[in-house]
Amino acid sequence: MRAKMRVKRRTPSGKILFHQRRERPSHAKCANCKSQLHGISRKIPSEFKKLSASEKGPERPYGGYLCSSCTRELFREKARGV
Amino acid sequence: MVSLAVGTVCMKVAGRESGSICCVVKPIDKTFIMVTGPKLVTGIKRRRCNIEHLEPTEIKLEIKEDATDEEIIEAYKKANVITKFNLKLPSAGEMKAEKTKVQANPEKRETRKESKDKKTEEKK
């Protein structure tokens, strides 16, 4: 089971208790150059459900999958191949 | 980046329209050129675009500068760009709708610089 993070919280009755919170996942990575992807927040999947589509990542083709420079190379080769 | 001649068909490689086809309409200056898809065929509207975000293909269209969208569609047909990139030609109804929409609100919006100049003149 993924280790739960313990966070100190002050409850309304004045006591200080430990609350449990899941650790944030690591950065999203580009599929072929493994660099960090911009515009994707590090949230656990249940929090991603609340976000709207445009908040989850860039709206470029291959938006959340390839980084911007990789998509540029991909389309440049496609244009040259014509 | 070599400056692109009028009529070269190029592919946009950056931005949300990356991967779609457009053709050069008019050079603006060293870094920017006017480009159009046209919007109904390839999804790129007539806009100013950075040369760095374009990749030229070998196809060249014989069109005059600042050609209208209809001329570009004719040139696309001649250079069989439609079949090569399997684009979908818009129906006549869509073309008419697009035309009325353009006349309703003209492309040229008042940029912030122009509105600022107007204010300074009124103050004088």
XYZ file of N, CA and C in Angstrom:
618
model
N 0.882 -1.171 0.000
C 0.000 0.000 0.000
C 0.917 1.218 0.000
N 0.584 2.216 -0.805
C 1.453 3.387 -0.905
C 1.528 4.055 0.455
N 2.738 4.462 0.897
C 2.902 5.043 2.226
C 2.066 6.304 2.318
N 1.249 6.442 3.379
C 0.398 7.623 3.556
C 1.185 8.695 4.290
N 1.000 9.933 3.839
C 1.706 11.032 4.516
C 0.878 11.451 5.729
N 1.523 11.737 6.873
C 0.763 12.157 8.060
C 0.926 13.656 8.216
N -0.194 14.350 8.341
C -0.156 15.812 8.380
C -0.790 16.255 9.685
N -0.162 17.172 10.423
C -0.739 17.654 11.688
C -1.863 18.617 11.381
N -2.991 18.437 12.028
C -4.120 19.344 11.831
C -4.706 19.672 13.199
N -5.148 20.950 13.385
C -5.782 21.331 14.658
C -7.284 21.148 14.488
N -7.902 20.335 15.342
C -9.332 20.046 15.186
C -10.137 21.139 15.911
N -11.462 21.248 15.618
C -12.272 22.299 16.270
C -12.215 22.198 17.778
N -12.023 20.982 18.336
C -12.002 20.900 19.813
C -10.666 21.368 20.360
N -9.756 21.797 19.496
C -8.498 22.358 20.005
C -7.385 21.343 20.040
N -7.738 20.042 19.826
C -6.657 19.048 19.888
C -5.887 19.085 18.564
N -4.633 18.567 18.578
C -3.859 18.452 17.336
C -3.809 16.987 16.984
N -4.288 16.646 15.808
C -4.370 15.246 15.405
C -3.572 15.041 14.122
N -3.217 13.782 13.875
C -2.561 13.460 12.601
C -3.631 13.077 11.591
N -3.636 13.787 10.443
C -4.540 13.372 9.361
C -3.708 12.651 8.321
N -4.328 11.685 7.613
C -3.554 10.933 6.604
C -3.839 11.494 5.231
N -2.780 11.609 4.405
C -2.989 12.129 3.054
C -2.080 11.355 2.111
N -2.558 11.015 0.910
C -1.728 10.254 -0.023
C -0.666 11.157 -0.610
N 0.527 10.591 -0.886
C 1.612 11.422 -1.470
C 1.225 11.812 -2.888
N 1.768 12.945 -3.336
C 1.462 13.393 -4.705
C 2.315 12.601 -5.684
N 1.734 12.160 -6.803
C 2.518 11.401 -7.770
C 3.582 12.284 -8.400
N 4.530 11.642 -9.126
C 5.657 12.415 -9.686
C 5.175 13.142 -10.933
N 6.070 13.982 -11.517
C 5.705 14.781 -12.707
C 5.383 13.866 -13.864
N 4.500 14.336 -14.762
C 4.226 13.582 -15.997
C 5.443 13.736 -16.904
N 5.778 12.664 -17.650
C 7.003 12.711 -18.449
C 6.671 12.499 -19.910
N 7.507 13.107 -20.781
C 7.303 12.990 -22.220
C 7.611 11.559 -22.629
N 6.879 11.069 -23.666
C 6.960 9.648 -23.973
C 8.304 9.296 -24.574
N 8.928 10.227 -25.375
C 10.168 9.737 -25.980
C 11.386 10.489 -25.509
N 11.240 11.679 -24.873
C 12.496 12.265 -24.395
C 12.502 12.340 -22.875
N 11.475 11.798 -22.248
C 11.432 11.645 -20.784
C 11.662 12.956 -20.050
N 11.337 14.087 -20.692
C 11.483 15.354 -19.943
C 10.134 15.655 -19.300
N 10.143 16.603 -18.338
C 8.886 16.880 -17.617
C 7.916 17.601 -18.535
N 6.640 17.218 -18.447
C 5.628 17.866 -19.276
C 5.097 19.093 -18.548
N 4.893 20.183 -19.330
C 4.352 21.403 -18.727
C 2.843 21.299 -18.664
N 2.236 22.041 -17.736
C 0.789 22.215 -17.763
C 0.012 21.056 -17.224
N 0.680 20.063 -16.602
C -0.083 18.939 -16.036
C 0.152 18.957 -14.530
N -0.933 19.079 -13.769
C -0.776 19.218 -12.310
C -0.547 17.831 -11.724
N 0.199 17.794 -10.611
C 0.547 16.525 -9.972
C -0.560 16.193 -8.978
N -1.597 15.522 -9.450
C -2.697 15.205 -8.550
C -2.963 13.708 -8.579
N -3.566 13.209 -7.488
C -3.947 11.795 -7.511
C -5.186 11.661 -8.397
N -5.355 10.508 -9.028
C -6.406 10.364 -10.040
C -7.785 10.831 -9.568
N -8.110 10.628 -8.255
C -9.478 11.018 -7.849
C -9.631 12.534 -7.946
N -8.515 13.295 -7.738
C -8.657 14.758 -7.849
C -8.720 15.188 -9.310
N -8.141 14.341 -10.194
C -8.177 14.710 -11.617
C -9.603 14.703 -12.140
N -10.458 13.847 -11.540
C -11.828 13.746 -12.068
C -12.536 15.075 -11.943
N -12.209 15.856 -10.874
C -12.966 17.110 -10.662
C -12.563 18.159 -11.690
N -11.325 18.013 -12.269
C -10.832 19.101 -13.134
C -11.575 19.077 -14.462
N -11.670 20.228 -15.101
C -12.272 20.265 -16.444
C -11.208 19.812 -17.426
N -11.635 19.539 -18.670
C -10.707 18.955 -19.645
C -9.530 19.895 -19.881
N -9.788 21.230 -19.905
C -8.676 22.104 -20.282
C -7.707 22.269 -19.129
N -8.107 21.895 -17.898
C -7.176 22.067 -16.779
C -6.250 20.871 -16.677
N -6.559 19.790 -17.424
C -5.777 18.568 -17.216
C -4.512 18.594 -18.047
N -4.433 19.436 -19.056
C -3.197 19.438 -19.834
C -3.347 20.329 -21.037
N -2.253 20.503 -21.820
C -2.314 21.365 -22.992
C -3.243 20.781 -24.032
N -3.830 21.651 -24.860
C -4.811 21.196 -25.840
C -4.152 20.976 -27.190
N -2.850 20.828 -27.223
C -2.116 20.564 -28.468
C -2.315 19.110 -28.851
N -2.190 18.761 -30.160
C -2.132 17.335 -30.470
C -0.975 16.696 -29.709
N -1.153 15.506 -29.255
C -0.220 14.815 -28.345
C 0.042 15.670 -27.111
N -0.983 16.387 -26.592
C -0.789 17.386 -25.546
C -0.157 16.810 -24.307
N -0.804 15.844 -23.673
C -0.267 15.346 -22.412
C 0.653 14.176 -22.612
N 1.069 13.892 -23.829
C 1.812 12.653 -24.099
C 3.241 12.973 -24.518
N 3.394 13.972 -25.432
C 4.738 14.339 -25.876
C 4.998 15.779 -25.473
N 6.279 16.098 -25.260
C 6.571 17.496 -24.917
C 6.518 18.327 -26.183
N 6.558 19.660 -26.050
C 6.293 20.512 -27.222
C 7.387 20.325 -28.255
N 8.651 20.192 -27.830
C 9.707 20.089 -28.863
C 9.585 18.764 -29.599
N 9.125 17.706 -28.888
C 9.031 16.415 -29.590
C 7.920 16.473 -30.627
N 6.794 17.163 -30.292
C 5.727 17.212 -31.309
C 6.197 18.009 -32.505
N 7.022 19.073 -32.250
C 7.492 19.866 -33.399
C 8.322 19.005 -34.326
N 9.270 18.206 -33.745
C 10.095 17.372 -34.631
C 9.212 16.403 -35.402
N 8.234 15.831 -34.680
C 7.383 14.829 -35.323
C 6.686 15.412 -36.539
N 6.110 16.630 -36.372
C 5.362 17.208 -37.498
C 6.306 17.746 -38.547
N 7.530 18.149 -38.142
C 8.472 18.623 -39.182
C 8.820 17.463 -40.102
N 9.086 16.266 -39.520
C 9.424 15.135 -40.391
C 8.238 14.795 -41.273
N 7.009 14.901 -40.675
C 5.842 14.555 -41.476
C 5.735 15.505 -42.665
N 6.035 16.813 -42.423
C 5.922 17.777 -43.528
C 7.004 17.509 -44.551
N 8.200 17.126 -44.069
C 9.290 16.910 -45.047
C 9.012 15.639 -45.835
N 8.353 14.663 -45.203
C 8.168 13.397 -45.894
C 7.210 13.518 -47.057
N 6.409 14.601 -47.100
C 5.407 14.686 -48.179
C 6.119 14.711 -49.511
N 15.655 30.938 -40.465
C 14.578 30.346 -41.228
C 14.459 31.170 -42.544
N 14.479 30.481 -43.636
C 14.377 31.188 -44.909
C 12.982 31.828 -44.978
N 12.904 32.998 -45.605
C 11.573 33.640 -45.649
C 10.768 32.913 -46.711
N 9.494 32.661 -46.406
C 8.688 31.797 -47.270
C 8.071 32.636 -48.379
N 8.042 32.094 -49.593
C 7.452 32.845 -50.714
C 5.939 32.677 -50.643
N 5.242 33.583 -51.326
C 3.775 33.529 -51.324
C 3.349 32.265 -52.037
N 2.406 31.522 -51.445
C 1.867 30.369 -52.135
C 2.482 29.062 -51.704
N 3.538 29.094 -50.875
C 4.078 27.786 -50.472
C 3.128 27.160 -49.455
N 2.882 25.853 -49.641
C 2.007 25.142 -48.709
C 2.886 24.660 -47.565
N 2.498 24.983 -46.327
C 3.342 24.525 -45.225
C 2.471 23.917 -44.136
N 3.114 23.221 -43.227
C 2.397 22.571 -42.133
C 2.747 23.309 -40.850
N 1.743 23.542 -40.044
C 1.977 24.231 -38.772
C 2.490 23.197 -37.782
N 3.622 23.506 -37.132
C 4.212 22.503 -36.242
C 4.047 22.867 -34.783
N 3.523 24.061 -34.488
C 3.424 24.431 -33.066
C 2.015 24.907 -32.799
N 1.602 24.797 -31.556
C 0.307 25.336 -31.191
C -0.793 24.323 -31.392
N -2.011 24.736 -31.083
C -3.115 23.777 -31.107
C -3.451 23.366 -32.523
N -3.013 24.140 -33.530
C -3.320 23.749 -34.907
C -2.181 22.945 -35.510
N -1.234 22.467 -34.656
C -0.059 21.834 -35.266
C -0.507 20.591 -36.012
N 0.169 20.350 -37.118
C -0.147 19.185 -37.915
C -1.098 19.503 -39.036
N -1.647 20.738 -39.068
C -2.591 21.009 -40.169
C -1.920 21.881 -41.222
N -2.568 21.914 -42.376
C -1.943 22.468 -43.579
C -2.382 23.911 -43.756
N -1.477 24.775 -44.202
C -1.880 26.142 -44.517
C -1.007 26.635 -45.657
N -1.404 27.789 -46.226
C -0.571 28.298 -47.326
C -0.285 29.752 -47.071
N 0.896 30.192 -47.514
C 1.361 31.545 -47.218
C 0.608 32.514 -48.120
N 0.111 33.612 -47.538
C -0.668 34.573 -48.311
C 0.122 35.851 -48.512
N 0.777 36.326 -47.434
C 1.437 37.625 -47.600
C 2.552 37.722 -46.556
N 3.773 38.126 -46.937
C 4.807 38.337 -45.919
C 4.532 39.622 -45.156
N 4.798 39.623 -43.839
C 4.572 40.839 -43.052
C 5.908 41.471 -42.722
N 6.802 40.690 -42.056
C 8.157 41.229 -41.849
C 9.091 40.055 -41.630
N 10.224 40.270 -40.979
C 11.258 39.239 -40.945
C 10.740 37.995 -40.234
N 9.913 38.192 -39.208
C 9.564 37.006 -38.430
C 8.119 36.560 -38.671
N 7.269 37.436 -39.235
C 5.855 37.050 -39.301
C 5.384 37.019 -40.740
N 4.482 36.103 -41.037
C 3.838 36.101 -42.353
C 2.343 35.882 -42.136
N 1.556 36.295 -43.154
C 0.105 36.091 -43.088
C -0.180 34.728 -43.701
N -0.987 33.946 -43.010
C -1.188 32.550 -43.434
C -2.673 32.265 -43.368
N -3.180 31.366 -44.247
C -4.588 30.998 -44.116
C -4.752 29.532 -44.469
N -5.787 28.913 -43.902
C -5.929 27.483 -44.043
C -6.545 27.037 -45.355
N -7.666 27.517 -45.839
C -8.652 28.338 -45.151
C -9.340 27.572 -44.029
N -10.037 28.286 -43.191
C -10.522 27.748 -41.917
C -11.401 26.530 -42.157
N -12.242 26.572 -43.234
C -13.207 25.483 -43.385
C -12.521 24.226 -43.884
N -11.359 24.386 -44.549
C -10.742 23.200 -45.141
C -9.772 22.582 -44.148
N -8.912 23.409 -43.560
C -7.878 22.803 -42.723
C -7.949 23.285 -41.282
N -8.823 24.236 -40.986
C -8.959 24.617 -39.591
C -8.048 25.741 -39.165
N -7.251 26.291 -40.090
C -6.403 27.420 -39.711
C -7.004 28.671 -40.324
N -7.377 29.634 -39.492
C -8.024 30.820 -40.057
C -6.954 31.758 -40.578
N -7.382 32.774 -41.284
C -6.434 33.733 -41.875
C -5.814 34.504 -40.722
N -4.520 34.225 -40.463
C -3.937 34.853 -39.281
C -2.467 35.121 -39.510
N -1.924 35.939 -38.647
C -0.492 36.252 -38.684
C 0.208 35.132 -37.957
N 1.275 34.601 -38.540
C 1.901 33.442 -37.910
C 3.409 33.598 -37.949
N 4.046 33.085 -36.909
C 5.496 33.165 -36.808
C 6.116 32.139 -37.752
N 7.157 32.531 -38.485
C 7.757 31.622 -39.465
C 8.307 30.394 -38.759
N 8.774 30.587 -37.527
C 9.380 29.487 -36.781
C 8.366 28.364 -36.546
N 7.056 28.719 -36.528
C 6.047 27.695 -36.220
C 5.562 26.986 -37.468
N 6.256 27.209 -38.604
C 5.781 26.597 -39.860
C 6.899 25.761 -40.448
N 6.507 24.714 -41.153
C 7.504 23.895 -41.846
C 7.058 23.809 -43.301
N 7.835 24.373 -44.268
C 7.363 24.364 -45.663
C 7.421 22.960 -46.254
N 6.425 22.651 -47.089
C 6.515 21.416 -47.878
C 6.922 21.815 -49.301
N 7.133 20.811 -50.153
C 7.642 21.177 -51.491
C 6.537 21.755 -52.367
N 5.267 21.618 -51.941
C 4.170 22.023 -52.836
C 4.098 23.549 -52.878
N 3.914 24.092 -54.075
C 3.810 25.553 -54.239
C 2.553 25.845 -55.028
N 1.801 26.871 -54.596
C 0.569 27.236 -55.312
C 0.840 28.500 -56.101
N 0.213 28.603 -57.301
C 0.373 29.855 -58.057
C -0.785 30.768 -57.665
N -0.587 31.547 -56.624
C -1.653 32.490 -56.247
C -1.022 33.860 -56.089
N -1.822 34.887 -56.320
C -1.277 36.246 -56.150
C -1.317 36.570 -54.657
N -0.655 37.673 -54.304
C -0.581 38.027 -52.887
C -1.981 38.361 -52.385
N -2.263 38.043 -51.125
C -3.535 38.371 -50.489
C -4.699 37.787 -51.262
N -4.545 36.517 -51.685
C -5.616 35.897 -52.480
C -6.786 35.573 -51.557
N -7.972 35.444 -52.162
C -9.129 35.119 -51.325
C -9.168 33.607 -51.116
N -10.032 33.180 -50.169
C -10.050 31.752 -49.826
C -10.474 30.917 -51.021
N -11.413 31.444 -51.858
C -11.884 30.621 -52.980
C -10.715 30.317 -53.915
N -9.885 31.344 -54.199
C -8.763 31.106 -55.127
C -7.838 30.049 -54.559
N -7.676 30.095 -53.216
C -6.745 29.136 -52.616
C -7.313 27.732 -52.729
N -8.641 27.605 -52.560
C -9.234 26.267 -52.657
C -9.075 25.749 -54.086
N -9.255 26.655 -55.079
C -9.052 26.216 -56.479
C -7.612 25.748 -56.660
N -6.668 26.528 -56.120
C -5.251 26.155 -56.294
C -4.978 24.845 -55.577
N -5.645 24.621 -54.435
C -5.462 23.329 -53.742
C -5.874 22.189 -54.654
N -7.024 22.395 -55.340
C -7.513 21.306 -56.184
C -6.501 21.034 -57.284
N -5.976 22.149 -57.886
C -5.066 21.942 -59.021
C -3.835 21.192 -58.560
N -3.302 21.578 -57.377
C -2.049 20.947 -56.929
C -2.357 19.671 -56.173
N -3.517 19.098 -56.384
C -4.085 17.925 -55.690
C -3.606 17.826 -54.253
N -3.683 18.935 -53.536
C -3.350 18.935 -52.109
C -4.461 18.217 -51.353
N -5.695 18.331 -51.927
C -6.828 17.762 -51.192
C -6.625 16.266 -51.042
N -6.223 15.614 -52.155
C -6.110 14.150 -52.059
C -4.891 13.779 -51.212
N -3.831 14.556 -51.350
C -2.587 14.168 -50.669
C -2.790 14.202 -49.158
N -3.433 15.257 -48.655
C -3.612 15.349 -47.198
C -5.018 14.919 -46.799
N -5.741 14.291 -47.707
C -7.152 13.899 -47.589
C -7.949 14.884 -46.753
N -7.993 16.124 -47.282
C -8.794 17.159 -46.614
C -10.236 17.033 -47.068
N -11.139 17.635 -46.291
C -12.563 17.566 -46.653
C -12.958 18.927 -47.179
N -13.519 18.966 -48.397
C -13.902 20.259 -48.963
C -15.210 20.701 -48.326
N -15.361 22.000 -47.981
C -16.606 22.445 -47.342
C -17.708 22.490 -48.380
N -18.960 22.287 -47.920
C -20.091 22.361 -48.869
C -20.377 23.830 -49.148
N -21.183 24.089 -50.199
C -21.447 25.485 -50.587
C -22.123 26.209 -49.429
N -23.010 25.499 -48.705
C -23.741 26.168 -47.622
C -22.765 26.693 -46.581
N -21.716 25.851 -46.252
C -20.788 26.303 -45.207
C -20.048 27.542 -45.681
N -19.689 27.531 -47.013
C -18.938 28.682 -47.511
C -19.767 29.953 -47.338
N -21.100 29.844 -47.679
C -21.948 31.044 -47.586
C -22.016 31.481 -46.118
N -22.207 30.492 -45.210
C -22.343 30.862 -43.796
C -21.076 31.569 -43.344
N -19.917 31.020 -43.765
C -18.657 31.637 -43.340
C -18.586 33.072 -43.838
N -19.044 33.297 -45.108
C -18.906 34.634 -45.680
C -19.760 35.615 -44.884
N -21.025 35.224 -44.599
C -21.883 36.185 -43.884
C -21.292 36.441 -42.494
N -20.701 35.363 -41.887
C -20.177 35.579 -40.535
C -19.052 36.606 -40.590
N -18.194 36.507 -41.635
C -17.033 37.416 -41.700
C -17.533 38.840 -41.884
N -18.590 39.015 -42.740
C -19.037 40.398 -42.930
C -19.644 40.937 -41.638
N -20.268 40.045 -40.841
C -20.950 40.547 -39.644
C -19.923 41.224 -38.744
N -18.819 40.467 -38.339
C -17.822 41.171 -37.517
C -16.489 41.107 -38.256
N -16.051 42.244 -38.847
C -14.846 42.204 -39.683
C -13.643 41.723 -38.875
N -12.658 41.112 -39.561
C -11.500 40.497 -38.906
C -10.744 41.524 -38.074
N -10.686 42.787 -38.573
C -9.752 43.745 -37.982
C -10.328 44.215 -36.657
N -9.772 43.762 -35.496
C -10.234 44.303 -34.214
C -9.335 45.463 -33.862
N -9.824 46.388 -33.059
C -9.024 47.568 -32.722
C -7.983 47.115 -31.712
N -6.686 47.170 -32.134
C -5.662 46.692 -31.184
C -5.493 47.706 -30.058
N -4.822 47.226 -28.959
C -4.719 48.081 -27.784
C -3.953 49.353 -28.129
N -2.940 49.235 -29.039
C -2.136 50.421 -29.356
C -3.024 51.491 -29.979
N -3.918 51.072 -30.926
C -4.737 52.078 -31.598
C -5.647 52.760 -30.576
N -6.241 51.932 -29.667
C -7.169 52.589 -28.718
C -6.383 53.542 -27.831
N -5.110 53.178 -27.509
C -4.344 54.078 -26.640
C -4.093 55.383 -27.375
N -3.701 55.295 -28.691
C -3.420 56.540 -29.419
C -4.670 57.412 -29.430
N -5.844 56.746 -29.629
C -7.063 57.559 -29.712
C -7.240 58.341 -28.402
N -6.988 57.667 -27.269
C -7.217 58.359 -25.979
C -6.305 59.568 -25.882
N -5.001 59.369 -26.278
C -4.094 60.518 -26.107
C -4.575 61.690 -26.973
N -5.099 61.379 -28.197
C -5.534 62.510 -29.032
C -6.681 63.251 -28.353
N -7.621 62.470 -27.762
C -8.759 63.179 -27.155
C -8.265 64.100 -26.037
N -7.218 63.620 -25.312
C -6.772 64.457 -24.177
C -6.261 65.791 -24.685
N -5.635 65.794 -25.878
C -4.972 67.056 -26.329
C -6.011 68.149 -26.512
